[in-house]
């Protein structure tokens, strides 16, 4: 298991992994349909997408957390 200090990196890694995996499949299918070599084309697109997505999530993630924190307020407890 990993030390809790690695949680932001692991979160970014898996968010980028799953999002790039799914989005590259959808975009590839929309662009080229489902040819016999779809899996090969998709996995190539996914690898490229993940290489870009991971650093983006690492950079944008903290900004998104701050934005969400400003938009969400704790309920008034009486």
Backbone as JSON, one array per atom type, in Angstrom:
{
  "sequence": "XXXXXXXXXXXXXXXXXXXXXXXXXXXXXXXXXXXXXXXXXXXXXXXXXXXXXXXXXXXXXXXXXXXXXXXXXXXXXX",
  "N": [[0.83, -1.18, 0.0], [0.26, 2.37, -0.32], [1.73, 5.34, 1.08], [-0.2, 7.84, 2.75], [0.56, 10.44, 1.9], [0.93, 10.29, -0.8], [-1.53, 10.38, -1.94], [-2.72, 12.58, -3.53], [-1.25, 12.34, -5.94], [-1.77, 9.7, -6.73], [-4.54, 9.88, -7.03], [-4.72, 11.7, -9.17], [-3.36, 10.19, -11.1], [-5.04, 7.88, -11.48], [-7.45, 9.12, -12.17], [-6.75, 10.39, -14.57], [-5.99, 8.11, -16.0], [-8.39, 6.52, -16.22], [-10.24, 8.37, -17.34], [-8.94, 9.18, -19.75], [-8.79, 6.71, -20.98], [-11.5, 5.96, -21.39], [-12.55, 8.23, -22.77], [-10.89, 8.37, -25.04], [-11.64, 6.04, -26.33], [-14.34, 6.57, -26.99], [-14.09, 8.9, -28.62], [-12.41, 7.94, -30.64], [-14.03, 5.92, -31.75], [-16.19, 7.48, -32.64], [-14.9, 8.98, -34.59], [-13.75, 7.13, -36.44], [-15.36, 4.92, -36.57], [-15.98, 1.41, -36.15], [-13.66, -0.32, -37.11], [-11.85, -3.33, -38.11], [-9.34, -3.2, -36.93], [-9.72, -1.62, -34.72], [-9.15, -1.82, -31.92], [-6.32, -1.71, -31.79], [-5.85, 0.86, -32.89], [-7.28, 2.42, -31.04], [-5.95, 1.87, -28.58], [-3.46, 2.98, -29.11], [-4.2, 5.66, -29.42], [-5.17, 6.06, -26.84], [-2.86, 5.78, -25.23], [-1.38, 8.03, -26.04], [-3.19, 10.01, -25.21], [-3.25, 9.59, -22.44], [-0.64, 10.24, -21.66], [-0.69, 12.96, -22.01], [-2.89, 13.68, -20.43], [-2.32, 13.03, -17.71], [-0.28, 14.87, -16.63], [-1.81, 17.2, -16.97], [-4.03, 16.79, -15.27], [-2.65, 16.71, -12.86], [-1.83, 19.36, -12.71], [-4.22, 20.89, -12.98], [-5.93, 19.82, -11.08], [-5.52, 20.77, -8.29], [-6.47, 23.42, -8.61], [-9.12, 22.97, -9.33], [-10.07, 21.73, -7.0], [-9.9, 23.92, -5.22], [-11.72, 25.69, -6.44], [-14.11, 24.22, -6.23], [-14.3, 24.08, -3.45], [-14.85, 26.75, -2.89], [-17.35, 26.97, -4.03], [-18.95, 25.26, -2.61], [-20.62, 25.21, 0.39], [-20.63, 24.73, 3.93], [-23.44, 23.34, 5.62], [-25.66, 25.32, 7.63], [-25.59, 24.84, 11.03], [-27.78, 24.49, 13.65]],
  "CA": [[0.0, 0.0, 0.0], [0.99, 3.63, -0.43], [1.63, 6.3, 2.17], [-1.24, 8.84, 2.45], [1.08, 11.63, 1.24], [0.87, 10.07, -2.24], [-2.92, 10.36, -2.37], [-3.0, 13.45, -4.68], [-0.63, 11.81, -7.16], [-2.54, 8.51, -7.11], [-5.84, 10.35, -7.5], [-4.51, 12.25, -10.51], [-2.98, 9.1, -11.99], [-6.19, 7.06, -11.83], [-8.42, 9.95, -12.88], [-6.25, 10.52, -15.94], [-6.01, 6.79, -16.62], [-9.76, 6.1, -16.59], [-10.86, 9.34, -18.24], [-8.33, 9.1, -21.07], [-9.16, 5.4, -21.53], [-12.88, 6.0, -21.87], [-12.75, 9.29, -23.76], [-10.22, 8.03, -26.3], [-12.47, 5.02, -26.99], [-15.51, 7.23, -27.57], [-13.69, 9.79, -29.71], [-11.91, 7.1, -31.73], [-15.19, 5.28, -32.38], [-16.94, 8.51, -33.38], [-14.12, 9.44, -35.75], [-13.44, 6.11, -37.47], [-16.27, 3.78, -36.5], [-15.43, 0.21, -35.5], [-12.98, -1.2, -38.07], [-11.28, -4.55, -37.52], [-8.16, -2.84, -36.14], [-10.13, -0.58, -33.76], [-8.44, -1.96, -30.64], [-4.95, -1.2, -31.97], [-5.92, 2.32, -33.06], [-7.75, 2.99, -29.78], [-4.9, 1.79, -27.56], [-2.45, 3.97, -29.48], [-4.77, 6.96, -29.07], [-5.26, 6.13, -25.39], [-1.53, 6.02, -24.69], [-1.07, 9.45, -26.27], [-4.08, 10.81, -24.37], [-2.86, 9.47, -21.04], [0.61, 10.98, -21.48], [-1.07, 14.37, -21.9], [-3.89, 13.86, -19.37], [-1.8, 12.93, -16.35], [0.25, 16.16, -16.15], [-2.88, 18.18, -16.91], [-4.77, 16.55, -14.03], [-1.78, 17.12, -11.75], [-1.8, 20.82, -12.69], [-5.56, 21.46, -12.85], [-6.6, 19.26, -9.9], [-5.58, 21.69, -7.14], [-7.34, 24.55, -8.93], [-10.5, 22.48, -9.29], [-10.42, 21.56, -5.58], [-10.13, 25.26, -4.65], [-12.96, 26.2, -7.01], [-15.22, 23.49, -5.62], [-14.37, 24.51, -2.05], [-15.51, 28.06, -2.86], [-18.73, 26.82, -4.44], [-19.67, 24.43, -1.65], [-20.54, 25.73, 1.75], [-21.14, 23.82, 4.94], [-24.79, 23.73, 6.05], [-25.76, 25.98, 8.93], [-26.01, 23.93, 12.1], [-28.37, 25.27, 14.74]],
  "C": [[0.88, 1.25, 0.0], [0.77, 4.5, 0.8], [0.58, 7.36, 1.78], [-0.73, 10.1, 1.75], [1.04, 11.52, -0.29], [-0.56, 10.11, -2.79], [-3.2, 11.31, -3.54], [-2.42, 12.93, -5.99], [-1.4, 10.59, -7.65], [-3.92, 8.89, -7.65], [-5.72, 10.87, -8.93], [-4.19, 11.15, -11.52], [-4.21, 8.31, -12.44], [-7.28, 7.85, -12.52], [-8.0, 10.1, -14.34], [-6.32, 9.19, -16.68], [-7.41, 6.43, -17.12], [-10.41, 7.08, -17.56], [-10.26, 9.26, -19.64], [-8.7, 7.79, -21.76], [-10.55, 5.46, -22.15], [-13.09, 7.04, -22.96], [-12.07, 8.97, -25.09], [-11.01, 6.96, -27.05], [-13.66, 5.68, -27.68], [-15.12, 8.08, -28.77], [-13.16, 8.99, -30.91], [-13.07, 6.46, -32.48], [-16.01, 6.29, -33.18], [-16.21, 8.93, -34.65], [-13.95, 8.38, -36.83], [-14.41, 4.94, -37.49], [-15.6, 2.62, -35.78], [-14.79, -0.72, -36.53], [-12.35, -2.39, -37.35], [-10.05, -4.26, -36.65], [-8.46, -1.74, -35.12], [-9.32, -0.63, -32.47], [-7.02, -1.4, -30.73], [-4.94, 0.32, -32.09], [-6.29, 3.0, -31.74], [-6.65, 2.99, -28.73], [-3.76, 2.77, -27.85], [-2.93, 5.37, -29.11], [-4.82, 7.13, -27.55], [-3.89, 6.43, -24.75], [-1.13, 7.49, -24.85], [-1.91, 10.34, -25.36], [-3.65, 10.76, -22.91], [-1.6, 10.27, -20.74], [0.33, 12.48, -21.34], [-1.97, 14.6, -20.69], [-3.29, 13.87, -17.97], [-1.18, 14.25, -15.87], [-0.83, 17.24, -16.06], [-3.68, 18.02, -15.63], [-3.94, 16.96, -12.82], [-1.79, 18.65, -11.61], [-3.17, 21.41, -12.36], [-6.26, 20.99, -11.57], [-6.65, 20.19, -8.71], [-6.47, 22.91, -7.39], [-8.81, 24.16, -8.86], [-10.94, 22.29, -7.84], [-10.71, 22.9, -4.92], [-11.44, 25.85, -5.16], [-14.17, 25.54, -6.36], [-15.38, 23.89, -4.16], [-15.06, 25.87, -1.92], [-17.0, 27.95, -3.2], [-19.6, 26.05, -3.44], [-19.51, 25.04, -0.26], [-21.13, 24.71, 2.72], [-22.53, 24.28, 5.35], [-24.74, 24.4, 7.42], [-26.31, 25.0, 9.95], [-26.55, 24.78, 13.23], [-28.71, 24.41, 15.92]]
}
